[in-house]
């Protein structure tokens, strides 16, 4: 049976508007799923809450994913402090969710791939009963049963508009979709597992691409991770990365160079990534190098 949520709001002592959801026809308590915010001329929601029970810990996923569980961790910490509930709906992506902040505006991008995996789960019919996954494409089914595509190889605009119809105000559809995502991630370990699997598949594929561009066979994990984070955030282009790597094989210098890319605007993020990497190195969990033939760290 499809889940329905009642949505209420309250103004906190600090002046913020909090949105609460409650699953109807259940004994569950209300849960806060988002806060109202503004960005430029936009209005939207955000959730950056960190709940220890709903935070990514590499150790929980290392048995299946091995070193990759650690490899994504610095980016995870920079994006969300590990929160599986991280949400924003106020920028041009219109809807961003997960511990890696997958964004809906990219056709066949990380959010679209992630959402398709979610819609293949049994619980998808409870949370998004009007969405249908057919031939690996997301469709909306209206009251007469007609299917309309929400995304394609060239556009995800219809999906963005379904999740968040407008940036000029916080509307009911946006609230309902946000509540659904937060509740689902909070209550279903399969949802959180897909967040993790999507990130690891993405970084594995990215590493193959980056090796082709930069020649990363034998490069230390920390150099590779910083490249992945630069590209994931978009704070630097390939030419700038290639210049940073041009050190005649001195990877310590290359890593130091990479840490300067985007520092004028993103120093806090770079510090988070670098400190997380250094912590993993100190713990003996980040000593591997990239093997281009196998596409793995060894």
Tab-separated table of C-alpha atoms in Angstrom:
chain	number	residue	atom	x	y	z
A	1	UNK	CA	0.000	0.000	0.000
A	2	UNK	CA	1.344	3.435	-0.940
A	3	UNK	CA	2.676	5.540	1.911
A	4	UNK	CA	1.070	8.892	2.620
A	5	UNK	CA	2.653	11.553	4.815
A	6	UNK	CA	1.126	14.476	6.635
A	7	UNK	CA	3.395	17.521	6.410
A	8	UNK	CA	3.552	20.239	9.053
A	9	UNK	CA	5.909	23.123	9.700
A	10	UNK	CA	7.133	25.014	12.718
A	11	UNK	CA	9.336	28.050	13.312
A	12	UNK	CA	12.242	27.285	15.626
A	13	UNK	CA	13.734	29.618	18.224
A	14	UNK	CA	16.528	30.495	15.787
A	15	UNK	CA	13.968	31.623	13.206
A	16	UNK	CA	14.371	28.635	10.896
A	17	UNK	CA	11.326	26.913	9.472
A	18	UNK	CA	11.420	23.166	10.040
A	19	UNK	CA	9.279	20.697	8.111
A	20	UNK	CA	8.015	17.565	9.816
A	21	UNK	CA	6.465	14.475	8.335
A	22	UNK	CA	4.384	11.700	9.799
A	23	UNK	CA	3.501	8.441	8.109
A	24	UNK	CA	-0.267	8.185	8.076
A	25	UNK	CA	-2.051	5.081	9.405
A	26	UNK	CA	0.952	4.155	11.508
A	27	UNK	CA	2.183	4.514	15.078
A	28	UNK	CA	5.361	6.270	13.957
A	29	UNK	CA	6.317	9.599	15.469
A	30	UNK	CA	6.811	12.793	13.490
A	31	UNK	CA	10.234	13.263	11.969
A	32	UNK	CA	11.993	16.420	10.844
A	33	UNK	CA	13.065	15.946	7.253
A	34	UNK	CA	14.121	19.417	6.080
A	35	UNK	CA	14.538	23.106	6.780
A	36	UNK	CA	13.574	26.035	4.579
A	37	UNK	CA	16.348	28.111	3.034
A	38	UNK	CA	17.086	30.662	0.321
A	39	UNK	CA	19.845	30.661	-2.277
A	40	UNK	CA	20.243	33.645	-4.601
A	41	UNK	CA	16.623	34.179	-5.716
A	42	UNK	CA	15.601	30.575	-5.031
A	43	UNK	CA	13.639	29.017	-2.185
A	44	UNK	CA	14.150	25.405	-1.202
A	45	UNK	CA	14.916	22.797	1.429
A	46	UNK	CA	18.028	21.410	3.028
A	47	UNK	CA	18.879	18.645	5.460
A	48	UNK	CA	22.428	18.299	6.764
A	49	UNK	CA	21.534	16.496	9.975
A	50	UNK	CA	24.012	13.907	11.182
A	51	UNK	CA	22.497	10.983	13.043
A	52	UNK	CA	25.069	8.442	14.245
A	53	UNK	CA	22.802	5.594	13.223
A	54	UNK	CA	22.444	7.000	9.708
A	55	UNK	CA	26.021	7.996	8.927
A	56	UNK	CA	28.343	6.243	6.499
A	57	UNK	CA	31.046	4.184	8.194
A	58	UNK	CA	33.469	2.460	5.800
A	59	UNK	CA	33.823	-0.469	8.174
A	60	UNK	CA	30.163	-1.329	7.631
A	61	UNK	CA	30.737	-1.820	3.906
A	62	UNK	CA	34.341	-2.994	3.633
A	63	UNK	CA	33.546	-6.707	3.639
A	64	UNK	CA	31.782	-6.477	0.281
A	65	UNK	CA	33.494	-3.447	-1.242
A	66	UNK	CA	36.982	-3.854	0.211
A	67	UNK	CA	39.287	-0.840	-0.247
A	68	UNK	CA	36.702	1.118	-2.230
A	69	UNK	CA	34.682	1.555	0.978
A	70	UNK	CA	37.565	3.692	2.259
A	71	UNK	CA	38.373	5.301	-1.086
A	72	UNK	CA	35.044	7.159	-1.322
A	73	UNK	CA	35.136	8.220	2.334
A	74	UNK	CA	36.995	11.573	2.005
A	75	UNK	CA	34.478	12.786	-0.578
A	76	UNK	CA	31.595	11.518	1.547
A	77	UNK	CA	32.854	13.538	4.513
A	78	UNK	CA	33.225	16.661	2.375
A	79	UNK	CA	29.781	16.320	0.824
A	80	UNK	CA	27.670	15.469	3.868
A	81	UNK	CA	29.780	14.469	6.899
A	82	UNK	CA	28.549	10.996	6.024
A	83	UNK	CA	24.820	11.699	6.367
A	84	UNK	CA	22.616	9.333	4.380
A	85	UNK	CA	19.851	11.970	4.693
A	86	UNK	CA	21.667	14.892	3.059
A	87	UNK	CA	19.218	16.909	0.946
A	88	UNK	CA	19.007	20.169	-0.959
A	89	UNK	CA	16.389	21.495	-3.366
A	90	UNK	CA	17.426	25.124	-3.771
A	91	UNK	CA	19.925	25.240	-6.633
A	92	UNK	CA	19.837	24.574	-10.366
A	93	UNK	CA	19.823	20.793	-9.856
A	94	UNK	CA	16.390	21.266	-8.176
A	95	UNK	CA	16.800	18.031	-6.183
A	96	UNK	CA	19.970	16.630	-4.628
A	97	UNK	CA	20.104	13.737	-2.196
A	98	UNK	CA	22.389	11.154	-0.517
A	99	UNK	CA	25.698	11.165	1.334
A	100	UNK	CA	27.430	12.018	-1.962
A	101	UNK	CA	24.845	14.639	-2.988
A	102	UNK	CA	23.704	13.040	-6.218
A	103	UNK	CA	22.126	15.779	-8.355
A	104	UNK	CA	19.067	15.337	-10.565
A	105	UNK	CA	20.017	17.794	-13.321
A	106	UNK	CA	22.483	15.528	-15.157
A	107	UNK	CA	20.969	13.128	-17.740
A	108	UNK	CA	21.999	9.577	-16.824
A	109	UNK	CA	23.989	11.140	-14.002
A	110	UNK	CA	24.586	9.872	-10.492
A	111	UNK	CA	21.123	10.770	-9.167
A	112	UNK	CA	19.307	9.215	-12.118
A	113	UNK	CA	21.314	6.000	-11.835
A	114	UNK	CA	20.759	5.928	-8.074
A	115	UNK	CA	17.018	6.551	-8.387
A	116	UNK	CA	16.614	3.821	-10.989
A	117	UNK	CA	18.156	1.330	-8.565
A	118	UNK	CA	15.786	2.548	-5.844
A	119	UNK	CA	12.769	2.129	-8.111
A	120	UNK	CA	13.749	-1.504	-8.663
A	121	UNK	CA	13.354	-2.226	-4.931
A	122	UNK	CA	10.121	-3.745	-3.604
A	123	UNK	CA	9.479	-0.698	-1.389
A	124	UNK	CA	9.471	1.656	-4.386
A	125	UNK	CA	5.732	1.082	-4.843
A	126	UNK	CA	5.161	2.328	-1.292
A	127	UNK	CA	7.171	5.515	-1.696
A	128	UNK	CA	6.688	6.420	-5.370
A	129	UNK	CA	3.583	4.551	-6.574
A	130	UNK	CA	3.170	6.740	-9.675
A	131	UNK	CA	6.686	6.127	-10.971
A	132	UNK	CA	7.470	3.160	-13.181
A	133	UNK	CA	10.846	1.786	-14.266
A	134	UNK	CA	10.536	0.382	-17.779
A	135	UNK	CA	13.391	-0.524	-20.125
A	136	UNK	CA	15.705	1.188	-17.626
A	137	UNK	CA	13.871	4.500	-18.019
A	138	UNK	CA	11.755	6.343	-15.436
A	139	UNK	CA	8.134	7.039	-16.343
A	140	UNK	CA	5.236	8.788	-14.598
A	141	UNK	CA	1.889	6.975	-14.741
A	142	UNK	CA	-1.138	9.278	-14.580
A	143	UNK	CA	-4.621	8.443	-13.282
A	144	UNK	CA	-5.672	6.987	-16.650
A	145	UNK	CA	-2.614	4.711	-16.819
A	146	UNK	CA	-0.762	6.643	-19.506
A	147	UNK	CA	3.028	6.608	-19.097
A	148	UNK	CA	5.101	9.750	-19.648
A	149	UNK	CA	8.930	9.617	-19.683
A	150	UNK	CA	10.653	11.669	-16.997
A	151	UNK	CA	14.215	11.334	-18.261
A	152	UNK	CA	16.236	10.310	-21.292
A	153	UNK	CA	19.812	10.225	-22.519
A	154	UNK	CA	19.609	13.950	-23.210
A	155	UNK	CA	17.425	15.415	-20.454
A	156	UNK	CA	16.244	14.886	-16.889
A	157	UNK	CA	14.186	18.092	-16.783
A	158	UNK	CA	10.842	16.318	-16.367
A	159	UNK	CA	12.214	14.306	-13.445
A	160	UNK	CA	13.572	17.475	-11.856
A	161	UNK	CA	10.178	19.136	-12.252
A	162	UNK	CA	8.400	16.115	-10.771
A	163	UNK	CA	10.609	16.184	-7.677
A	164	UNK	CA	10.599	19.974	-7.336
A	165	UNK	CA	8.179	21.878	-9.609
A	166	UNK	CA	9.564	25.358	-8.934
A	167	UNK	CA	12.505	27.162	-7.360
A	168	UNK	CA	10.430	30.260	-6.638
A	169	UNK	CA	8.742	28.704	-3.620
A	170	UNK	CA	8.688	25.586	-1.447
A	171	UNK	CA	5.645	23.665	-2.680
A	172	UNK	CA	3.774	20.574	-1.548
A	173	UNK	CA	5.189	18.199	-4.152
A	174	UNK	CA	8.739	19.188	-3.203
A	175	UNK	CA	7.935	18.601	0.488
A	176	UNK	CA	6.326	15.225	-0.158
A	177	UNK	CA	9.257	14.009	-2.291
A	178	UNK	CA	11.778	15.193	0.311
A	179	UNK	CA	9.850	13.462	3.097
A	180	UNK	CA	9.700	10.243	1.073
A	181	UNK	CA	13.451	10.197	0.430
A	182	UNK	CA	14.392	10.970	4.030
A	183	UNK	CA	11.942	8.446	5.485
A	184	UNK	CA	13.038	5.739	3.034
A	185	UNK	CA	16.735	6.279	3.722
A	186	UNK	CA	16.065	6.341	7.471
A	187	UNK	CA	14.117	3.104	7.548
A	188	UNK	CA	15.511	0.868	4.811
A	189	UNK	CA	19.124	-0.376	4.852
A	190	UNK	CA	18.718	-1.341	1.181
A	191	UNK	CA	18.289	2.348	0.357
A	192	UNK	CA	21.529	3.196	2.144
A	193	UNK	CA	23.275	0.250	0.509
A	194	UNK	CA	22.333	1.602	-2.926
A	195	UNK	CA	23.713	5.023	-1.990
A	196	UNK	CA	27.036	3.328	-1.273
A	197	UNK	CA	27.041	0.999	-4.275
A	198	UNK	CA	26.263	3.887	-6.633
A	199	UNK	CA	29.210	5.872	-5.277
A	200	UNK	CA	31.638	2.983	-5.587
A	201	UNK	CA	30.574	2.075	-9.131
A	202	UNK	CA	30.871	5.740	-10.091
A	203	UNK	CA	34.379	6.111	-8.657
A	204	UNK	CA	35.525	2.839	-10.215
A	205	UNK	CA	34.366	4.037	-13.620
A	206	UNK	CA	35.855	7.467	-13.041
A	207	UNK	CA	39.240	6.009	-12.155
A	208	UNK	CA	39.374	4.149	-15.468
A	209	UNK	CA	38.589	7.395	-17.290
A	210	UNK	CA	41.118	9.400	-15.272
A	211	UNK	CA	43.838	6.820	-15.894
A	212	UNK	CA	43.261	7.195	-19.632
A	213	UNK	CA	43.666	10.944	-19.262
A	214	UNK	CA	46.424	11.189	-16.663
A	215	UNK	CA	48.280	7.842	-16.634
A	216	UNK	CA	47.586	6.799	-13.030
A	217	UNK	CA	48.981	3.270	-13.023
A	218	UNK	CA	50.999	2.990	-9.810
A	219	UNK	CA	49.702	6.266	-8.410
A	220	UNK	CA	49.014	6.293	-4.643
A	221	UNK	CA	45.411	6.158	-3.493
A	222	UNK	CA	45.582	9.623	-1.963
A	223	UNK	CA	46.552	11.194	-5.293
A	224	UNK	CA	43.768	9.321	-7.071
A	225	UNK	CA	41.221	10.233	-4.413
A	226	UNK	CA	41.989	13.935	-4.619
A	227	UNK	CA	41.585	13.814	-8.396
A	228	UNK	CA	38.227	12.069	-7.995
A	229	UNK	CA	37.081	14.651	-5.486
A	230	UNK	CA	38.167	17.571	-7.654
A	231	UNK	CA	36.212	16.211	-10.575
A	232	UNK	CA	33.196	15.182	-8.465
A	233	UNK	CA	32.856	18.688	-7.089
A	234	UNK	CA	33.945	20.337	-10.327
A	235	UNK	CA	36.485	22.729	-8.794
A	236	UNK	CA	39.153	22.029	-11.385
A	237	UNK	CA	39.539	20.977	-15.020
A	238	UNK	CA	41.703	18.320	-16.606
A	239	UNK	CA	44.453	20.661	-17.770
A	240	UNK	CA	44.925	21.998	-14.255
A	241	UNK	CA	45.028	18.456	-12.827
A	242	UNK	CA	47.545	17.365	-15.464
A	243	UNK	CA	49.767	20.311	-14.560
A	244	UNK	CA	49.616	19.365	-10.870
A	245	UNK	CA	50.648	15.803	-11.724
A	246	UNK	CA	53.629	16.904	-13.818
A	247	UNK	CA	56.253	16.213	-11.126
A	248	UNK	CA	58.449	13.515	-12.687
A	249	UNK	CA	56.855	10.874	-10.489
A	250	UNK	CA	57.069	12.793	-7.212
A	251	UNK	CA	53.638	11.875	-5.892
A	252	UNK	CA	54.005	13.774	-2.624
A	253	UNK	CA	54.512	16.958	-4.599
A	254	UNK	CA	51.670	15.996	-6.941
A	255	UNK	CA	49.339	15.523	-3.974
A	256	UNK	CA	50.383	18.882	-2.554
A	257	UNK	CA	49.751	20.503	-5.945
A	258	UNK	CA	46.316	18.911	-6.230
A	259	UNK	CA	45.399	20.291	-2.811
A	260	UNK	CA	45.818	23.836	-4.157
A	261	UNK	CA	43.266	23.437	-6.961
A	262	UNK	CA	40.226	25.525	-6.117
A	263	UNK	CA	41.689	26.661	-2.805
A	264	UNK	CA	40.600	30.265	-3.315
A	265	UNK	CA	36.942	29.285	-3.052
A	266	UNK	CA	36.871	25.797	-1.554
A	267	UNK	CA	39.601	25.648	1.077
A	268	UNK	CA	37.270	24.221	3.740
A	269	UNK	CA	36.314	21.315	1.523
A	270	UNK	CA	39.910	20.652	0.467
A	271	UNK	CA	40.973	20.633	4.130
A	272	UNK	CA	38.244	18.115	4.963
A	273	UNK	CA	39.283	15.802	2.132
A	274	UNK	CA	43.004	16.108	2.900
A	275	UNK	CA	42.538	15.572	6.634
A	276	UNK	CA	40.330	12.529	6.068
A	277	UNK	CA	42.891	11.065	3.677
A	278	UNK	CA	45.732	11.708	6.139
A	279	UNK	CA	43.746	10.059	8.928
A	280	UNK	CA	43.186	6.971	6.790
A	281	UNK	CA	46.893	6.914	5.870
A	282	UNK	CA	47.868	7.115	9.550
A	283	UNK	CA	45.491	4.249	10.331
A	284	UNK	CA	47.142	2.140	7.631
A	285	UNK	CA	43.975	1.995	5.508
A	286	UNK	CA	45.096	4.069	2.530
A	287	UNK	CA	48.450	2.660	1.471
A	288	UNK	CA	47.443	1.079	-1.846
A	289	UNK	CA	48.273	2.143	-5.401
A	290	UNK	CA	46.148	2.015	-8.535
A	291	UNK	CA	46.551	-0.920	-10.895
A	292	UNK	CA	45.273	0.127	-14.303
A	293	UNK	CA	45.106	-3.405	-15.705
A	294	UNK	CA	42.664	-4.672	-13.084
A	295	UNK	CA	41.038	-1.315	-12.331
A	296	UNK	CA	41.647	-1.963	-8.646
A	297	UNK	CA	43.869	-0.680	-5.850
A	298	UNK	CA	46.572	-3.122	-4.829
